[in-house]
Each structure stands twice: as structure tokens, then as C-alpha cells.
XYZ file of C-alpha atoms in Angstrom:
363
model
C -8.198 -21.258 -50.346
C -7.776 -25.042 -49.538
C -8.873 -27.824 -51.879
C -11.108 -30.379 -49.797
C -11.887 -33.447 -50.710
C -14.615 -34.048 -49.282
C -16.740 -31.183 -49.503
C -15.835 -31.907 -52.943
C -14.990 -27.674 -53.745
C -12.623 -25.341 -52.995
C -13.079 -23.731 -49.883
C -11.835 -20.393 -48.873
C -11.226 -19.564 -45.032
C -9.788 -16.154 -44.075
C -12.225 -13.274 -43.930
C -10.611 -11.124 -46.688
C -11.551 -14.311 -49.283
C -15.383 -15.116 -47.758
C -15.921 -11.436 -48.942
C -14.175 -11.113 -51.743
C -15.880 -14.024 -52.120
C -19.540 -13.059 -51.291
C -19.074 -10.300 -52.884
C -17.990 -11.140 -56.305
C -20.850 -10.363 -59.851
C -18.150 -13.155 -61.215
C -19.252 -15.690 -58.369
C -23.145 -16.265 -58.386
C -25.786 -18.338 -57.232
C -26.714 -21.116 -59.955
C -29.503 -23.325 -58.389
C -29.423 -27.318 -59.603
C -32.596 -28.879 -58.971
C -32.739 -31.640 -56.439
C -32.265 -35.363 -58.474
C -34.039 -36.647 -59.307
C -36.412 -33.640 -59.582
C -39.295 -35.780 -59.607
C -39.283 -36.380 -56.772
C -39.013 -33.216 -55.084
C -41.808 -31.037 -57.346
C -41.701 -28.637 -53.743
C -37.937 -28.490 -52.925
C -36.937 -27.083 -56.025
C -40.117 -24.939 -56.903
C -39.490 -23.459 -53.864
C -35.817 -22.801 -55.028
C -35.990 -21.814 -58.394
C -37.992 -19.142 -58.326
C -36.262 -17.450 -53.576
C -34.498 -14.728 -54.093
C -31.689 -16.364 -52.411
C -30.861 -18.500 -55.915
C -31.037 -16.020 -58.555
C -29.078 -13.507 -60.248
C -28.174 -10.796 -62.641
C -32.099 -8.750 -63.227
C -34.634 -11.661 -62.553
C -32.382 -11.773 -58.370
C -32.759 -7.573 -58.704
C -36.209 -6.966 -60.482
C -37.158 -9.499 -57.039
C -35.215 -8.036 -54.472
C -36.460 -4.523 -55.563
C -40.208 -6.058 -54.262
C -39.079 -7.583 -51.382
C -36.717 -3.751 -49.817
C -40.159 -2.013 -50.730
C -42.395 -4.411 -48.912
C -39.496 -4.157 -45.263
C -39.066 -0.652 -46.004
C -42.718 0.036 -45.112
C -41.104 -0.304 -42.048
C -42.386 -3.838 -41.193
C -39.256 -3.737 -38.260
C -40.697 -0.887 -36.454
C -43.879 -1.926 -37.091
C -43.317 -4.961 -35.309
C -40.952 -4.560 -32.938
C -42.972 -3.637 -29.558
C -44.852 -6.715 -30.210
C -41.081 -8.711 -30.530
C -39.886 -7.219 -27.819
C -43.331 -8.332 -25.497
C -43.169 -11.687 -26.532
C -39.756 -12.692 -26.001
C -40.577 -10.932 -22.844
C -43.376 -13.158 -22.580
C -41.197 -16.494 -23.949
C -39.031 -16.230 -20.928
C -41.308 -15.428 -18.349
C -42.646 -18.584 -19.288
C -39.366 -19.911 -19.502
C -38.540 -18.383 -15.546
C -41.202 -20.276 -13.984
C -41.020 -23.872 -15.944
C -37.343 -23.284 -14.537
C -39.259 -22.266 -10.602
C -41.396 -25.708 -10.661
C -38.939 -28.240 -12.272
C -35.093 -26.534 -11.645
C -34.523 -26.539 -15.239
C -36.379 -26.204 -18.477
C -34.915 -25.912 -22.029
C -34.029 -22.164 -23.698
C -34.220 -23.702 -27.386
C -37.501 -24.700 -27.609
C -39.197 -22.565 -24.759
C -37.543 -19.127 -26.604
C -35.302 -19.144 -29.381
C -36.890 -21.810 -32.111
C -40.463 -19.941 -30.862
C -39.199 -15.982 -30.678
C -38.141 -16.757 -34.223
C -41.123 -18.856 -35.605
C -43.873 -16.334 -34.777
C -41.838 -12.906 -35.596
C -41.904 -14.706 -39.475
C -45.088 -15.545 -38.936
C -46.688 -12.458 -37.599
C -44.464 -10.708 -40.652
C -45.769 -13.050 -43.645
C -49.500 -12.533 -41.386
C -49.943 -16.378 -41.172
C -52.771 -17.287 -39.706
C -52.416 -18.648 -36.011
C -54.366 -22.075 -36.797
C -51.312 -22.797 -39.479
C -47.665 -21.460 -37.172
C -46.985 -24.165 -35.305
C -46.419 -26.266 -38.572
C -43.782 -23.722 -39.795
C -40.768 -24.746 -37.446
C -41.114 -28.246 -38.120
C -40.989 -27.682 -42.398
C -38.328 -24.899 -41.490
C -36.112 -27.649 -39.596
C -37.134 -30.372 -42.207
C -36.604 -28.758 -45.058
C -33.130 -27.158 -44.047
C -32.181 -30.441 -43.476
C -31.440 -30.540 -47.695
C -28.279 -27.835 -47.208
C -26.574 -30.588 -45.813
C -23.390 -32.137 -47.217
C -25.427 -35.908 -47.278
C -28.934 -34.966 -45.493
C -29.592 -38.991 -46.277
C -32.686 -40.642 -48.158
C -35.149 -40.399 -45.557
C -34.486 -36.906 -44.499
C -34.330 -35.912 -48.738
C -37.797 -37.073 -48.365
C -38.575 -35.207 -45.587
C -37.675 -32.094 -46.770
C -40.223 -32.867 -50.049
C -42.930 -33.198 -47.675
C -42.172 -29.793 -45.799
C -41.503 -28.190 -49.170
C -45.054 -29.255 -50.339
C -46.625 -28.435 -47.005
C -45.544 -25.009 -46.666
C -46.358 -24.761 -50.413
C -49.607 -25.651 -50.107
C -50.413 -22.990 -46.709
C -48.809 -20.122 -48.701
C -51.137 -20.000 -52.204
C -53.398 -20.169 -49.993
C -52.864 -17.317 -47.900
C -51.266 -15.273 -50.945
C -54.808 -16.211 -52.906
C -56.380 -15.389 -49.731
C -54.165 -11.928 -50.019
C -56.081 -10.757 -52.693
C -59.125 -10.162 -51.839
C -58.559 -9.891 -48.296
C -54.640 -7.042 -47.733
C -53.440 -7.325 -44.445
C -50.560 -5.590 -43.219
C -47.436 -7.669 -43.676
C -45.404 -8.350 -46.005
C -47.013 -10.692 -48.262
C -49.619 -8.561 -48.897
C -46.990 -5.306 -49.664
C -45.611 -8.313 -52.382
C -49.114 -9.162 -53.314
C -50.191 -5.398 -54.490
C -46.322 -5.243 -56.683
C -47.576 -7.541 -58.047
C -45.126 -10.678 -57.875
C -45.414 -13.297 -59.515
C -47.302 -16.245 -57.351
C -44.447 -18.877 -57.406
C -42.264 -15.944 -56.228
C -43.919 -15.429 -53.417
C -43.883 -18.481 -52.179
C -40.522 -18.746 -52.199
C -39.613 -15.203 -50.509
C -41.897 -16.049 -47.592
C -39.972 -19.796 -47.431
C -36.614 -17.923 -47.668
C -37.595 -15.339 -44.991
C -39.338 -18.446 -42.896
C -35.439 -20.748 -43.387
C -33.066 -18.713 -42.995
C -34.780 -15.416 -40.540
C -36.449 -18.803 -38.494
C -33.523 -20.628 -38.210
C -30.907 -18.781 -38.128
C -32.576 -16.369 -35.214
C -32.678 -19.685 -32.919
C -28.635 -20.707 -33.346
C -28.440 -17.358 -32.821
C -29.929 -16.318 -29.323
C -29.132 -20.781 -28.438
C -24.710 -19.815 -29.716
C -24.891 -16.900 -28.587
C -26.843 -17.587 -24.971
C -23.886 -20.699 -24.557
C -21.197 -18.168 -25.302
C -22.407 -16.124 -22.922
C -22.677 -18.572 -20.073
C -19.175 -19.490 -20.309
C -18.077 -16.403 -20.520
C -19.630 -14.780 -17.681
C -17.175 -11.739 -17.260
C -19.626 -10.872 -20.233
C -23.065 -11.672 -19.339
C -21.986 -9.773 -16.089
C -21.008 -6.653 -18.822
C -24.427 -6.894 -20.227
C -26.517 -6.747 -17.302
C -24.939 -4.280 -15.810
C -24.971 -2.188 -18.943
C -28.021 -2.699 -21.867
C -25.911 0.828 -24.188
C -24.095 -2.660 -25.450
C -27.488 -4.945 -26.349
C -26.025 -4.007 -29.982
C -22.816 -4.916 -30.601
C -23.252 -7.742 -28.188
C -25.406 -8.833 -30.795
C -22.726 -8.516 -33.526
C -19.708 -10.680 -31.223
C -22.453 -13.688 -31.172
C -23.036 -13.538 -34.159
C -19.002 -12.546 -35.414
C -18.310 -15.398 -31.993
C -20.295 -19.111 -32.694
C -22.006 -18.335 -37.019
C -24.682 -20.008 -37.278
C -24.236 -20.526 -40.383
C -20.748 -22.099 -41.651
C -20.861 -22.607 -45.450
C -22.351 -20.783 -48.174
C -21.286 -22.219 -51.456
C -20.921 -19.998 -54.797
C -20.927 -20.875 -58.958
C -18.644 -19.361 -61.033
C -19.840 -17.867 -63.846
C -17.854 -17.384 -65.573
C -13.984 -17.897 -65.698
C -12.676 -15.600 -62.464
C -9.865 -16.163 -59.223
C -10.731 -15.979 -55.906
C -7.436 -14.637 -53.322
C -5.546 -16.228 -56.319
C -6.539 -19.249 -56.738
C -8.463 -19.552 -59.991
C -11.736 -20.719 -60.227
C -13.197 -21.810 -63.532
C -16.905 -20.672 -64.870
C -19.147 -23.696 -63.941
C -16.916 -24.445 -60.596
C -19.170 -24.913 -56.872
C -16.394 -22.839 -54.185
C -17.951 -22.411 -50.821
C -16.797 -19.625 -47.692
C -16.259 -20.897 -44.061
C -17.601 -18.692 -42.787
C -16.393 -20.538 -39.420
C -12.889 -19.771 -40.306
C -13.371 -15.686 -41.635
C -15.088 -15.334 -38.455
C -12.469 -15.882 -35.988
C -9.125 -15.006 -38.359
C -6.686 -13.419 -36.761
C -5.764 -10.358 -39.778
C -9.562 -9.269 -39.521
C -10.540 -9.477 -36.023
C -8.250 -8.508 -33.115
C -8.483 -11.109 -29.893
C -10.808 -13.655 -32.495
C -10.630 -16.088 -30.435
C -12.153 -14.321 -27.170
C -15.550 -13.174 -26.714
C -16.231 -9.587 -25.723
C -19.432 -7.449 -26.352
C -18.202 -4.681 -26.640
C -16.402 -5.317 -29.934
C -16.139 -2.322 -31.542
C -14.563 -3.574 -35.008
C -16.456 -6.220 -35.881
C -17.236 -6.697 -39.316
C -18.403 -10.102 -39.769
C -19.714 -12.526 -42.226
C -22.649 -13.419 -40.263
C -25.415 -11.956 -42.745
C -23.343 -12.263 -46.359
C -22.147 -9.683 -48.097
C -22.464 -8.084 -51.577
C -25.550 -8.239 -53.732
C -27.224 -11.327 -51.577
C -26.733 -9.208 -47.919
C -29.680 -10.412 -45.535
C -32.693 -8.195 -46.387
C -34.608 -9.945 -43.090
C -30.611 -8.503 -40.449
C -32.656 -5.421 -38.935
C -35.111 -7.878 -37.568
C -33.185 -10.057 -36.278
C -30.090 -8.117 -34.545
C -33.915 -6.805 -32.986
C -35.155 -10.429 -32.255
C -31.557 -11.505 -30.156
C -31.685 -8.131 -28.118
C -35.163 -8.822 -26.888
C -34.080 -11.744 -26.287
C -31.059 -11.000 -24.438
C -33.074 -8.442 -22.690
C -35.647 -10.069 -21.659
C -33.590 -13.047 -19.822
C -31.533 -9.746 -17.982
C -34.772 -9.001 -16.837
C -36.155 -12.450 -15.638
C -33.309 -14.365 -15.093
C -29.964 -12.387 -14.621
C -28.604 -14.908 -12.891
C -29.550 -17.847 -15.221
C -26.861 -20.811 -15.403
C -26.420 -24.146 -17.415
C -28.132 -26.931 -15.830
C -26.710 -29.181 -17.488
C -24.313 -30.093 -20.830
C -26.241 -28.480 -24.140
C -26.779 -31.226 -26.472
C -25.442 -29.886 -29.950
C -27.235 -30.819 -33.286
C -26.212 -33.223 -35.813
C -25.243 -30.931 -38.657
C -22.527 -28.787 -40.282
C -23.599 -26.545 -42.537
C -26.267 -24.786 -40.092
C -24.300 -24.452 -36.907
C -26.901 -25.069 -33.314
C -27.890 -26.248 -30.429
C -30.626 -28.949 -29.803
C -31.109 -28.600 -25.562
C -30.016 -25.651 -23.491
C -30.841 -26.622 -20.258
C -30.561 -23.969 -18.317
C -31.190 -23.214 -13.819
C -31.429 -19.695 -12.316
């Protein structure tokens, strides 16, 4: 544990401390409205009703509803469709590379695939799917330490648009049920605002994290060509490769908790009400938890990474995220086995959400 004056809270950096922090029931997600609250009604509504921002019985009740919906087989139902979509998007990327000499993986595949998958999971109609990516990108900038007023207001506008769209979808599904997660939650009698908050969480967590895993992961493979060669030759490594790509360059670098009672983390006293953060990128390279932590090894067997969280807030969408990344790798292996960097990648200017803005590939 270390004090971090710039973040204004202590941070856990070892794998053991981060794991303890994420699993402790003495630490929780206690939502505090963005201020001034009157300026952020939609952003605050989404988070007050989010599964991620709840603790105790309220969290358990909502998580049971969402887990029950996921357990109805949505990941298995979507698998052929996800694989087909990944192959189509990568095929189109390969065509652009053939025509122009290079093309951007981020806009063409990494950002496009997850948002389509989340839209399909939720049952969002086609006309509104194009807006989801922009809404998600705008809303998550509020999680940065100092987003600035312009991005704060853009996040509120995106949240308001998202709330309006989801309320409309929830109302429609009450009379026109479909084979989707929103319908399952409507039929489980989830509150309307909880439905909207759950959909927002799935969009932001499911979309943003998977975008960055694909981008960061492909870049890691390009910079370690021997590992890409292993994946090309042995698709049986896909499952371990996904876990390793999440560990090697995590899409989420920092996750906050608040002490609900006086407690300790790794022996460090944390008084009630104190915010504390896990630095997941540091935990992922802890030599006490990982053998050769700074090496990329797509066949790594012991890999207790924290990329999907831990404890009661472990990511419910983890199986779907894994499927998306495996589908993208499989499509790249088929259509662009000799892929290489066409230019230096461009990183997003953010800290909490670590990802790329552009990753141009050549054949």
C-alpha cells in the first residue's frame, strides 16, 4: 500500500493487496453523485441504479436478476453470431489493407465488434446501435481523475441520450418481448431505472474493456511475433492467450473502493469513509503472483489476473468478453496471418481506461 497524493487516496499495488481490496466486504462501491448534481441528472441516475455501485442486499438482489438473465444461455446463443461478425469485420479490414496498404484495427474491428455484441445482447434496434459507441466513449471519460468541464458536460449529454433510448426500449419490450437481456429483466420485474442502469453498465464495462483488450492485445502480439506465431500454429492456445492478453496490458488500470467500516488492507489502516484504489496494472506484473511477469506468454497456465475483478463484483459478462476476444483472434489468424504494424500506434490520453485510439495494420 502507498499514499498517492495526486489521486488523493492510498493505492494497492501488489497482487495480494489488490485482491484483498477487491474481495473485502469491508470495502464497497459507495456512489457519490457527480456535482453539482443538478447538472448531471442522467449520469447520476445511471450510476445510482448500477449493479456495480450497489452493496449489500440491494446489490445481491439486482445481481441475482442479471445473473439469472445471463444464465438463460445468451452467451451460447450469441456465439455463432459473434464469430461470424468477427470474421466479417476482419475480412473488411483485410480488404481495406489490400486496397490502401493499411487500415485501422481500432475503428474497423476493436470498437465495432463489442458494441454490436452488446447491442445484440440487449436487443437494441438497428437505427440506435450506431450511437452506442459514442455514448459509451463520452460517459467513461468521467472516470478519469480530471476530465475537464467540456468532457464532463459531454458525458452528461451522452448519459441523457442513453437514458432516453433505453427507457424507450424497456417500454417497448414490456409489450413486445424478444430473445434478449432487456426482455429477461423486464419479465423478472426489475425496476425501470435499474434496467437502464444495468444496460449502461453492460455497455460501458462490456464495450470499453473489450475494445481495449483487443487493441492492447493485438499490439502486444505484434511486438512479440513469436507469440503470434504460436497462436497461428495452435488455436488450442486461444483460451490461455485471452487471459494473458488481459493480464499483460490491462484495459482497466485503476478501480476504487470505499471503506464502509474501519478496516485494513495489507496491514494498512483504512478508516471508514476513506477511498482506496487498486492499481490493476501493477498487480498484473507482480513477480510474487506471476512467473516472468514482464514476458508475454500466450500459453501461460497459472494466471490469476484481476482483469475481471474479484469477489462479489466479479464481472458477470466475462464469458461473453472472452468469446469476443477469441473470435477476433481467430478471424485475424484466418484473414491476416502475416499482419504487422503499419505505423506507430496512437494511445488514448487517459489513465483509468488504458487503450489505443489508432492501430494501423498492414498485411
